[in-house]
Coordinates of C-alpha atoms in Angstrom, one line a residue:
X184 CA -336.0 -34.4 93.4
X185 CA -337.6 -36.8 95.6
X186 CA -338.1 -40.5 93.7
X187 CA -342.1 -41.4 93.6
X188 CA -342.8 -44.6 96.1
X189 CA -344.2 -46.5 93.7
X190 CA -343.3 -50.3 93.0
X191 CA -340.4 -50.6 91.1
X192 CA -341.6 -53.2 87.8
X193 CA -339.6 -56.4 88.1
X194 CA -338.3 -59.2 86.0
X195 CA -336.5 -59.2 82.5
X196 CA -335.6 -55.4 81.9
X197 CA -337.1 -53.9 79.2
X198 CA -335.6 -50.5 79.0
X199 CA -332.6 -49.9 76.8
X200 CA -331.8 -46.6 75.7
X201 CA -334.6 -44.7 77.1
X202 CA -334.8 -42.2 80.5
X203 CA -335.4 -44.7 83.2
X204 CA -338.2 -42.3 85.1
X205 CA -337.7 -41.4 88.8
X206 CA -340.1 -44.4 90.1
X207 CA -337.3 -47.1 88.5
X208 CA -334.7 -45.5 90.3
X209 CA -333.1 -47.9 92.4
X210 CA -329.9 -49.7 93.9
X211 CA -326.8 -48.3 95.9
X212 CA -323.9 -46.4 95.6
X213 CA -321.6 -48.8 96.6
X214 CA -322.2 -51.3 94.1
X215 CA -320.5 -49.6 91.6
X216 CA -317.8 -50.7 93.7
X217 CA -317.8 -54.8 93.2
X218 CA -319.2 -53.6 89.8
X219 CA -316.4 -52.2 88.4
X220 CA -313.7 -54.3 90.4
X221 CA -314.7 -57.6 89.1
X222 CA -314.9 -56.1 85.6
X223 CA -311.4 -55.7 85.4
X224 CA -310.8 -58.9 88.1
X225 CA -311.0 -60.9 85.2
X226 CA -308.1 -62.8 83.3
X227 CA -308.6 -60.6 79.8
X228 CA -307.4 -57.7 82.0
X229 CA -304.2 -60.3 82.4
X230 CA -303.5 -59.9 78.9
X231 CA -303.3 -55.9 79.6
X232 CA -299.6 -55.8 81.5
X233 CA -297.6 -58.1 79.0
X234 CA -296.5 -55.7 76.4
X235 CA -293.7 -54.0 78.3
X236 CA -291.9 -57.8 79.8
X237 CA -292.5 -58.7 76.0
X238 CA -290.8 -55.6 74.9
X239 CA -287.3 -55.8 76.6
X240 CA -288.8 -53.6 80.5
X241 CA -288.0 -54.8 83.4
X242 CA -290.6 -55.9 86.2
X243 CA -289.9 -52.8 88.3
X244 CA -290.8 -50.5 85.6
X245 CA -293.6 -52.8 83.8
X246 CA -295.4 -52.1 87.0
X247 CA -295.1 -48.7 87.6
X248 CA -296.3 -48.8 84.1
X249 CA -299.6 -50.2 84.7
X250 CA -300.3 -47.9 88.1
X251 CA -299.5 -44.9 86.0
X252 CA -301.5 -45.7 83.2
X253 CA -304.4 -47.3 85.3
X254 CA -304.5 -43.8 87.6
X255 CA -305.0 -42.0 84.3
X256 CA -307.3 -43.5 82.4
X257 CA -309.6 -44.8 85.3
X258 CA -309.4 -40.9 85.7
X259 CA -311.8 -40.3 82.5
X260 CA -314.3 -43.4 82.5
X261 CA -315.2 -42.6 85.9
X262 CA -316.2 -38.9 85.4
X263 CA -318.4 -40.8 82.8
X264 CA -320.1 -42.8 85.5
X265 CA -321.1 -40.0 87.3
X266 CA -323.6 -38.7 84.3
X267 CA -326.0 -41.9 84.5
X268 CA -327.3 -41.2 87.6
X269 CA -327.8 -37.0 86.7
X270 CA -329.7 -37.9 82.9
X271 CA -331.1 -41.8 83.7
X272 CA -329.7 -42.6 80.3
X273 CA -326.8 -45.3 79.0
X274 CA -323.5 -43.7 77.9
X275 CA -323.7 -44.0 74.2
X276 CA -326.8 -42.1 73.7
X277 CA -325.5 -38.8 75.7
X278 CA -323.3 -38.4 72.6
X279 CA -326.5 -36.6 70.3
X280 CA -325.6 -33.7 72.5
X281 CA -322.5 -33.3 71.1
X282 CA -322.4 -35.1 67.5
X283 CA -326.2 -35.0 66.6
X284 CA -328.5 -37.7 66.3
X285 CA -327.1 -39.2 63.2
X286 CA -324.0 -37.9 63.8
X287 CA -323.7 -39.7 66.9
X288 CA -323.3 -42.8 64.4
X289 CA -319.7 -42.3 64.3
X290 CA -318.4 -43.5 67.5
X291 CA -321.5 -45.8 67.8
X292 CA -319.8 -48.1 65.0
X293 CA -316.3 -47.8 66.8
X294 CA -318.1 -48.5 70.3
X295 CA -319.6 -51.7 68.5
X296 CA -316.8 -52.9 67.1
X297 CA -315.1 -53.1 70.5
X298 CA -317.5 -54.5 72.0
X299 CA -317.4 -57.4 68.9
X300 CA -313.7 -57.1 69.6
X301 CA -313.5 -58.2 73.8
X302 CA -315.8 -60.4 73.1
X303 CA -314.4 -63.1 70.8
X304 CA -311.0 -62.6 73.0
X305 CA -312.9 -63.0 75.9
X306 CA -315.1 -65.9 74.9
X307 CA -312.0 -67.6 73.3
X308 CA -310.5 -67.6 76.8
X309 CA -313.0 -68.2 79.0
X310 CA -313.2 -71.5 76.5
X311 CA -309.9 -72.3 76.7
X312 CA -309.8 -71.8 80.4
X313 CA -312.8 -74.5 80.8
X314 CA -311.4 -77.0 78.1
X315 CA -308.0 -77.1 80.1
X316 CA -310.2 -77.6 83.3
X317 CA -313.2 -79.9 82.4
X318 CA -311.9 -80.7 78.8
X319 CA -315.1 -81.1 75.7
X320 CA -313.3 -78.9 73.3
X321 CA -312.8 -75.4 72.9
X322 CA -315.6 -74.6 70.6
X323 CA -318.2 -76.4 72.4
X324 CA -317.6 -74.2 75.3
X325 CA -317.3 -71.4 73.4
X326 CA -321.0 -72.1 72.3
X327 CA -321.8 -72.2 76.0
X328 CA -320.0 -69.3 77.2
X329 CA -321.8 -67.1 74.7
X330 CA -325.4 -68.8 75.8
X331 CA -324.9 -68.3 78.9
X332 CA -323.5 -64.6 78.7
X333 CA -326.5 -63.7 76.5
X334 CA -329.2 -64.9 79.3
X335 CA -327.4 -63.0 81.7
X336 CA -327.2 -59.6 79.6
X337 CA -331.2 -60.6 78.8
X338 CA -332.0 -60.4 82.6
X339 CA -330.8 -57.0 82.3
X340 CA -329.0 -54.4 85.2
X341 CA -330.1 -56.1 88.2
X342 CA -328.9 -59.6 87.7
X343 CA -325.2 -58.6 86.3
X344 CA -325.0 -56.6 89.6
X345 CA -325.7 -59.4 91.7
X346 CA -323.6 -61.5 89.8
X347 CA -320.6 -59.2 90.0
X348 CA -321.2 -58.6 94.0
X349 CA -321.0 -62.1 94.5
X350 CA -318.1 -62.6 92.1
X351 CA -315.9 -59.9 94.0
X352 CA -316.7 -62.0 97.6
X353 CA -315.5 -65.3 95.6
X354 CA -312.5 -63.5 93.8
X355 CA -310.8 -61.8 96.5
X356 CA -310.5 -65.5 98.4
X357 CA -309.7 -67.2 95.2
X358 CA -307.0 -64.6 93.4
X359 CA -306.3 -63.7 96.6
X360 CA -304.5 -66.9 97.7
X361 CA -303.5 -66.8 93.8
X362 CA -301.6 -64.1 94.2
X363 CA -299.9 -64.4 97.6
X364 CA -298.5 -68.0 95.8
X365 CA -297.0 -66.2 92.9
X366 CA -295.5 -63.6 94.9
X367 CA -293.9 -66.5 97.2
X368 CA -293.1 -69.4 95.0
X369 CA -292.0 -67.7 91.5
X370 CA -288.4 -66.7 90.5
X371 CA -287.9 -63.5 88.7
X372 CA -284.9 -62.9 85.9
X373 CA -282.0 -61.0 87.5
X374 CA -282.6 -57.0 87.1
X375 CA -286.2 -57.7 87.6
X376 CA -285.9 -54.5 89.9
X377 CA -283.7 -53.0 88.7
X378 CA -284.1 -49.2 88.8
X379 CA -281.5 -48.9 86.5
X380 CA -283.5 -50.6 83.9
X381 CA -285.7 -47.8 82.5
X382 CA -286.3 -47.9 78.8
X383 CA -288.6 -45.6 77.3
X384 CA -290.6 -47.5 74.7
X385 CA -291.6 -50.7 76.3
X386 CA -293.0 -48.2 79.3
X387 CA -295.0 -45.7 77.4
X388 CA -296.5 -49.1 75.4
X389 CA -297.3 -50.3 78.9
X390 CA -298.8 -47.2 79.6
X391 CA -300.9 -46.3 76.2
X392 CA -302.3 -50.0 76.5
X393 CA -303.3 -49.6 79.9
X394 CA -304.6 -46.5 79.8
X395 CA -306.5 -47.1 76.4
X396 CA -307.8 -50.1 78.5
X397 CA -309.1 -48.3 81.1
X398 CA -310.4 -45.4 78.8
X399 CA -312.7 -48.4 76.6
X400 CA -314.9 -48.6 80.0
X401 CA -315.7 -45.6 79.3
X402 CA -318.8 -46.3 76.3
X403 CA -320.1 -48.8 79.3
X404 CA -320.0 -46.9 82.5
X405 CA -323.6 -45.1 82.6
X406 CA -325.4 -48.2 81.5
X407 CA -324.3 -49.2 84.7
X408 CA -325.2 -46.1 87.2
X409 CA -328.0 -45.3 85.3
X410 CA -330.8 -46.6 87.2
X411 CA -329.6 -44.9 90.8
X412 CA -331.3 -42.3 92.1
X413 CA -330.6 -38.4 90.5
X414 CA -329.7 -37.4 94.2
X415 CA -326.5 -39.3 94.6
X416 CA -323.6 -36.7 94.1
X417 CA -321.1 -36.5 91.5
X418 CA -318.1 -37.1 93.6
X419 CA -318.8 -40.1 95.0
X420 CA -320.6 -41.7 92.0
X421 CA -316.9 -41.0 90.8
X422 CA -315.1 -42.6 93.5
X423 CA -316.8 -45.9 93.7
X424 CA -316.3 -46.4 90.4
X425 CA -312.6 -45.4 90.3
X426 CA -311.8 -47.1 93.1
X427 CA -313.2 -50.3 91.8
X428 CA -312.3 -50.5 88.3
X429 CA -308.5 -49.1 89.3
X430 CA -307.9 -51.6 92.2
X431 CA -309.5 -55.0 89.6
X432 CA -307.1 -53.4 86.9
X433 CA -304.0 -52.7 88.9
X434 CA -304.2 -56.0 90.3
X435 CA -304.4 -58.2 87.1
X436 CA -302.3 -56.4 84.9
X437 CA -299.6 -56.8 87.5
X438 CA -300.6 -60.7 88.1
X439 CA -300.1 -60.5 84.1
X440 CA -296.8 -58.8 84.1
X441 CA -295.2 -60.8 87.2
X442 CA -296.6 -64.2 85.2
X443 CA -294.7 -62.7 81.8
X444 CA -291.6 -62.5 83.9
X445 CA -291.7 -65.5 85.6
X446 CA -292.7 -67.5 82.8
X447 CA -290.6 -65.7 79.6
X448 CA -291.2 -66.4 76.2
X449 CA -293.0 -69.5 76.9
X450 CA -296.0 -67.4 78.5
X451 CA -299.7 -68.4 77.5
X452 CA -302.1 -67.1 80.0
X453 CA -303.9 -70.2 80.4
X454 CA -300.9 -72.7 81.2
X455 CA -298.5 -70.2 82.8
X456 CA -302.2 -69.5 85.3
X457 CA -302.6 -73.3 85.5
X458 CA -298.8 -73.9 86.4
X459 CA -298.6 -70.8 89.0
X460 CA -301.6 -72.6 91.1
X461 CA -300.0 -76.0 91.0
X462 CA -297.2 -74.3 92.9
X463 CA -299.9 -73.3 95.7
X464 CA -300.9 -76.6 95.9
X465 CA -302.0 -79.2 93.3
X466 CA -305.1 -78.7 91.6
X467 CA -305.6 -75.2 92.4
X468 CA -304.7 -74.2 89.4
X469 CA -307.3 -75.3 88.1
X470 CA -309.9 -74.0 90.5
X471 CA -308.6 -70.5 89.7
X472 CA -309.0 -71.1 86.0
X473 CA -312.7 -72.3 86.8
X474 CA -313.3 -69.0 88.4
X475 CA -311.4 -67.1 86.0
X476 CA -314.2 -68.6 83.3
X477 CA -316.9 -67.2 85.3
X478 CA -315.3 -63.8 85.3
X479 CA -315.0 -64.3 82.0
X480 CA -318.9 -64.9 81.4
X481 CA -319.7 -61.8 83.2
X482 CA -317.8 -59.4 81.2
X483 CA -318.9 -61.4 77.9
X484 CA -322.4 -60.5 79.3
X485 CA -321.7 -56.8 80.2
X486 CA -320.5 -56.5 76.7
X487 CA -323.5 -58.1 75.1
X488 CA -325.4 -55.8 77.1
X489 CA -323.6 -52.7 76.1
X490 CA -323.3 -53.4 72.7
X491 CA -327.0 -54.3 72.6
X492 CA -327.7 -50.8 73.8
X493 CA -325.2 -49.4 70.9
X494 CA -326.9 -51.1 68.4
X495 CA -330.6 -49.7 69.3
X496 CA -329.2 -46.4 69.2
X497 CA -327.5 -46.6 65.8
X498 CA -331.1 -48.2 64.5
X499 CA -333.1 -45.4 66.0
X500 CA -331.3 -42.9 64.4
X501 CA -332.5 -43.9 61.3
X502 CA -336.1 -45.2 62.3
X503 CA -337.6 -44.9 65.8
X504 CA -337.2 -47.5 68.2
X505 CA -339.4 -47.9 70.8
X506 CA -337.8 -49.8 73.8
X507 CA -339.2 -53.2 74.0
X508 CA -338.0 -56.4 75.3
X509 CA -338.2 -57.7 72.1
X510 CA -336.2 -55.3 70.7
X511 CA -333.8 -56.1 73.8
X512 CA -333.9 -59.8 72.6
X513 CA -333.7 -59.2 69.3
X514 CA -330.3 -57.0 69.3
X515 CA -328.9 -59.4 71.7
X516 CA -329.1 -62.1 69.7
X517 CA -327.7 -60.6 67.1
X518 CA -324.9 -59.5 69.2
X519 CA -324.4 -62.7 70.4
X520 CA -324.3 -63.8 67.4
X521 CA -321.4 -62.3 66.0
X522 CA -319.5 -62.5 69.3
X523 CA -320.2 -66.3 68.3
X524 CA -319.0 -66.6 64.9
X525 CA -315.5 -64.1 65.6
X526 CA -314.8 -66.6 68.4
X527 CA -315.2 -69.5 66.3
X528 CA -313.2 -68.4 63.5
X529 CA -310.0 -66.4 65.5
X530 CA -307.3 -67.6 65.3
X531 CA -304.0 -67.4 67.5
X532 CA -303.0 -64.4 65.3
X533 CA -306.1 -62.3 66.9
X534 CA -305.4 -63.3 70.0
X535 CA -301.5 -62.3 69.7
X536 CA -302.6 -59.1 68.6
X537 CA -304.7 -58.2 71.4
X538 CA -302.8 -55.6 72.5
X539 CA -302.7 -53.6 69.0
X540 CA -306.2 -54.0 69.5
X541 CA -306.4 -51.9 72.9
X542 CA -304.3 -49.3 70.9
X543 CA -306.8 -49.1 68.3
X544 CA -309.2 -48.6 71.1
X545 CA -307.3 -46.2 72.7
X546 CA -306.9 -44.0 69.5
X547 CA -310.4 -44.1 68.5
X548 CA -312.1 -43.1 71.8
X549 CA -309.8 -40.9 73.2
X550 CA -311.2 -37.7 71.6
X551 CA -314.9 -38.7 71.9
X552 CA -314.1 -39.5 75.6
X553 CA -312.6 -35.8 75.2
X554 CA -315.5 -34.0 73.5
X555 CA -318.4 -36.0 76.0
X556 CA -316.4 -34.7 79.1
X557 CA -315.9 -31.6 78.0
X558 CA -319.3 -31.1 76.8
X559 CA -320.8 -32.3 80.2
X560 CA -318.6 -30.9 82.8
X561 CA -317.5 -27.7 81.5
X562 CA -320.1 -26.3 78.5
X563 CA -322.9 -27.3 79.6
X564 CA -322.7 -28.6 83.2
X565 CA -325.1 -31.3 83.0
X566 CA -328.1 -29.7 81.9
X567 CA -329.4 -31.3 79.0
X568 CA -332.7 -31.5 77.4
X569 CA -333.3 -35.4 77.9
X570 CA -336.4 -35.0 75.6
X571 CA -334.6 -33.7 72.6
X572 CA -332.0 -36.2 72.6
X573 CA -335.1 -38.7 70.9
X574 CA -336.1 -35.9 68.6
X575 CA -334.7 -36.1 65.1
X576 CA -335.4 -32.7 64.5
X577 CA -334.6 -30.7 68.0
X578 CA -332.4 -28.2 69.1
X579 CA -329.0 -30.7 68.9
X580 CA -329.6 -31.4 65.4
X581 CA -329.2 -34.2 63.3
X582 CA -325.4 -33.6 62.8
X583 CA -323.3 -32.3 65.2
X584 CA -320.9 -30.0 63.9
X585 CA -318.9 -29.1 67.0
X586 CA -318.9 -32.5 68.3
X587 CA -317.9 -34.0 64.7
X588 CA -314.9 -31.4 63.8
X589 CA -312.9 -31.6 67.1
X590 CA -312.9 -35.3 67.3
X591 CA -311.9 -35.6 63.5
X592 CA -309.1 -33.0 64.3
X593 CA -307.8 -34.7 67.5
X594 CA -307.5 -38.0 65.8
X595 CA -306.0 -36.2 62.8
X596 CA -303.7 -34.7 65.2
X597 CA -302.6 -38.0 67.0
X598 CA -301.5 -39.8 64.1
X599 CA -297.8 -38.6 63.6
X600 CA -297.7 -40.3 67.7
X601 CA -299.4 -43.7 67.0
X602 CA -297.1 -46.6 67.6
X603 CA -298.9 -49.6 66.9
X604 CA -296.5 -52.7 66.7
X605 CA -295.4 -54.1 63.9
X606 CA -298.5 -52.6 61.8
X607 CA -297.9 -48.8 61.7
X608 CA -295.3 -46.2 63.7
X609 CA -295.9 -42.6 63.0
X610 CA -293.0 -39.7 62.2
X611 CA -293.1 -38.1 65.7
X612 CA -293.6 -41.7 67.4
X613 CA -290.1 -43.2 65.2
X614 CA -288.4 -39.8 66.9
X615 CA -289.0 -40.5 70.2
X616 CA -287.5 -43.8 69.4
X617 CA -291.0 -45.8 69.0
X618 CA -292.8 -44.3 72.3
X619 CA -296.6 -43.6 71.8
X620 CA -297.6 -39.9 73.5
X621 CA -301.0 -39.6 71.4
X622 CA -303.0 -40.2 74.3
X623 CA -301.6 -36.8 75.4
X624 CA -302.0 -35.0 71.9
X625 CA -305.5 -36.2 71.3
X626 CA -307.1 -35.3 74.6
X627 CA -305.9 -31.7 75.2
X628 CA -306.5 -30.7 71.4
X629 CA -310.6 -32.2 71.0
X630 CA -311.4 -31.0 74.4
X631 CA -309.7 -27.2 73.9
X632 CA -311.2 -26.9 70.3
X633 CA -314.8 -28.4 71.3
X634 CA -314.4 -25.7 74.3
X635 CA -313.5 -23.0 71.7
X636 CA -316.1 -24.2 68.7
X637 CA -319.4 -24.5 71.3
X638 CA -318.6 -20.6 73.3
X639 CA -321.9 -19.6 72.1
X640 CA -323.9 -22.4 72.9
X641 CA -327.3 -21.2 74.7
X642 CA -327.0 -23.4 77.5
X643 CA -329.5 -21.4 79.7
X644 CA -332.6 -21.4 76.6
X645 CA -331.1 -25.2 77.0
X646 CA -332.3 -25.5 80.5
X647 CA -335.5 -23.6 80.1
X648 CA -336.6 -26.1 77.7
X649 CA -335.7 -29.8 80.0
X650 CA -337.6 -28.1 82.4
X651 CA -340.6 -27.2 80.3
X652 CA -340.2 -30.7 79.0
X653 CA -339.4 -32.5 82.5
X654 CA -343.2 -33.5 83.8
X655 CA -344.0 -34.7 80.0
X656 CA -340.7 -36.8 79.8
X657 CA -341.6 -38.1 83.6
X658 CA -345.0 -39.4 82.5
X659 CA -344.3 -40.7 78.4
X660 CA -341.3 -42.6 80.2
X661 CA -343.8 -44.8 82.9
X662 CA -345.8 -45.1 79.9
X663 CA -343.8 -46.6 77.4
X664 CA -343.6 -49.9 79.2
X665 CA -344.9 -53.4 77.7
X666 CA -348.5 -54.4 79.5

């Protein structure tokens, strides 16, 4: 299909989780690239590669760790970036397909809740980070980071591109220089690299955090390719946004871990970051830790975003939205809001906890991430009646029974392998000594059975219809703008 020359409508973006119609398609492939690097490139992605140093590994194998687990899990949340460009519709809302349009409420509330959950982490750091630096108190700049991620996520698609393009240019001299210091002027415990060192449990931890990190992109990525043209091919939709978000991750989770090591028990990201950079030179330090904050705003703002998306869908499926920019204000503000109040109440339990938090993550999303693949790529190949995802009453139902059943089993199925700290350790994870497989229990078993349960699925009657309904969903979509 060939995209209409018409003028592309400007300013604060008022679509949300509608189809974005062929004349708004816009932008270029390779800005999924900077995209997707600098939202990892960010010191919250630090936090990522400490559990195996804090665990008993060794350096050597804490970083194999992390390139293992970033490889894997990049894997799955970019064959999700590939579908925003194909259906010209944020990720969230391609899950009617496959759990119905209530049913869909399910992993909507789990997709919220981590976005509530990087947020106040995020927002707590980014504070800290500019109280160290410029001083005024940690809540006051909490207040700001939160205003200023909001107006950002208001502006919409277009100006957290930008932002993140130019973030990428600034990081790579920045964290660059960063990270040839640390490399040059930091002492590392004897054994560091060691391969002698292996132990099983601190490395499959590394691994099942960093993979259930790179696996929560996932509920984000097609808000983010969405408004690209329908022409761009799968593959390298895919590789842009691997390459990016693999490259940012791999290379803060192993500033984190090399930080950890360097730094022991008395590691806090903020003053072991501030104390690396002295080492550089004095004061730089603190410049990193002013970027870092910035970083930190722009992932506070993609997450404001995406959760602002996640909340209009879970409202429409009990009362029609239509996609306004006050309705894009008004569930931004609210997310904002209780980014806001988390931030000001956590305490330095939350933030020691992060990491349980990524397993949570991890557990909950690894077989919808299973089912919404599977769906796509394999039953029914990215054909999809666009239309009939906003119809309460179409042909994918209100609940989706398929959908619904195979992600209940494989998280059913996972739980005897969950090993999350201190707060729970299945039977089969205690057996293998406290090492977490789930992510490879949970995948295989929601994708197979969604396979098996959806065989007679009509997906040709399917296509008939989108293309019946194609011209009509063209022209209500150019409509259903504000004058």
């Amino acid at each position: 299909m060939s995209t209409p020359a018409e003028p592309r409508v400007s300013g604060l973006e008022i679509r949300s989780i509608d189809y974005v119609p062929l004349n708004e398609r816009h932008g270029k492939l390779w800005h999924l690239g900077p995209l997707w690097f600098m939202s990892n490139a960010q010191i919250a992605t630090l936090a990522v590669g400490l559990i195996s140093i804090t665990e008993g590994g060794n350096l050597l194998w804490s970083l194999l760790a992390i390139v293992t687990g970033t490889v894997i899990g990049t894997f799955f949340m970019a064959f999700h970036s590939a579908q925003g460009p194909q259906l010209g519709l944020p990720q969230m809302i391609q899950s009617r397909p496959q759990f119905g349009y209530v049913g869909a409420l399910l992993v909507w509330v789990f997709a919220y809740v981590q976005y509530a959950g990087f947020n106040v982490f995020n927002s707590v750091l980014a504070a800290d980070a500019l109280h160290t630096t410029l001083h005024g108190g940690v809540r006051l700049w909490v207040v700001v980071v939160t205003v200023v991620a909001m107006a950002v996520a208001l502006v919409g698609y277009d100006v957290i591109h930008k932002a993140e393009r130019f973030l990428t240019y600034a990081f790579l001299v920045i964290f660059g220089v960063f990270t040839v210091g640390v490399l040059a002027t930091l002492h590392y415990p004897p054994g560091s690299f060691d391969l002698g060192g292996f132990r099983w449990t601190p490395f499959l931890a590394q691994f099942g955090v960093v993979a259930g990190y790179q696996i929560s992109w996932a509920i984000y990525v097609s808000d983010y390719s969405r408004y690209l043209p329908p022409d761009v091919t799968v593959r390298k939709t895919f590789y842009w946004t691997y390459f990016g978000s693999a490259l940012g991750g791999i290379w803060l989770m192993a500033l984190g871990t090399l930080l950890a090591a360097w730094a022991g028990e008395h590691f806090d990201t903020i003053t072991s970051i501030d104390a690396a950079g002295d080492k550089v030179f004095v004061g730089f330090g603190a410049i990193v830790l002013l970027f870092a904050a910035l970083g930190l705003i722009s992932v506070t703002a993609l997450n404001m975003y995406g959760g602002s998306l996640t909340l209009i869908s879970a409202i429409d499926s009990f009362r029609r939205v239509r996609p306004t920019l006050a309705v894009r204000l008004l569930t931004l503000a609210l997310t904002a809001a209780l980014s806001l109040v988390g931030a000001l109440a956590a305490t330095s339990n939350f933030l020691q906890n992060f990491n349980d938090f990524l397993l949570l993550v991890l557990y909950l999303f690894i077989p919808w991430t299973a089912v919404n693949l599977m769906d796509y790529y394999v039953v029914r190949r990215g054909h999809y009646a666009i239309a009939e995802i906003f119809n309460p009453h179409g042909i994918y139902g209100r609940w989706g029974r398929h959908g619904i059943i195979a992600y209940l089993v494989g998280f059913v199925v996972m739980i005897p392998f969950f090993s999350v700290g201190t707060l729970y350790v299945g039977p089969a994870a205690k057996a293998l000594g406290g090492a977490d497989i789930s992510l490879f229990v949970g995948l295989p078993v929601s994708a197979l059975l969604y396979w098996w349960l959806t065989r007679s699925v009509d997906v040709a009657a399917e296509t008939r219809l989108a293309e019946a309904e194609a011209a009509e969903l063209e022209q209500a979509a150019r409509e259903h703008r504000e004058p």
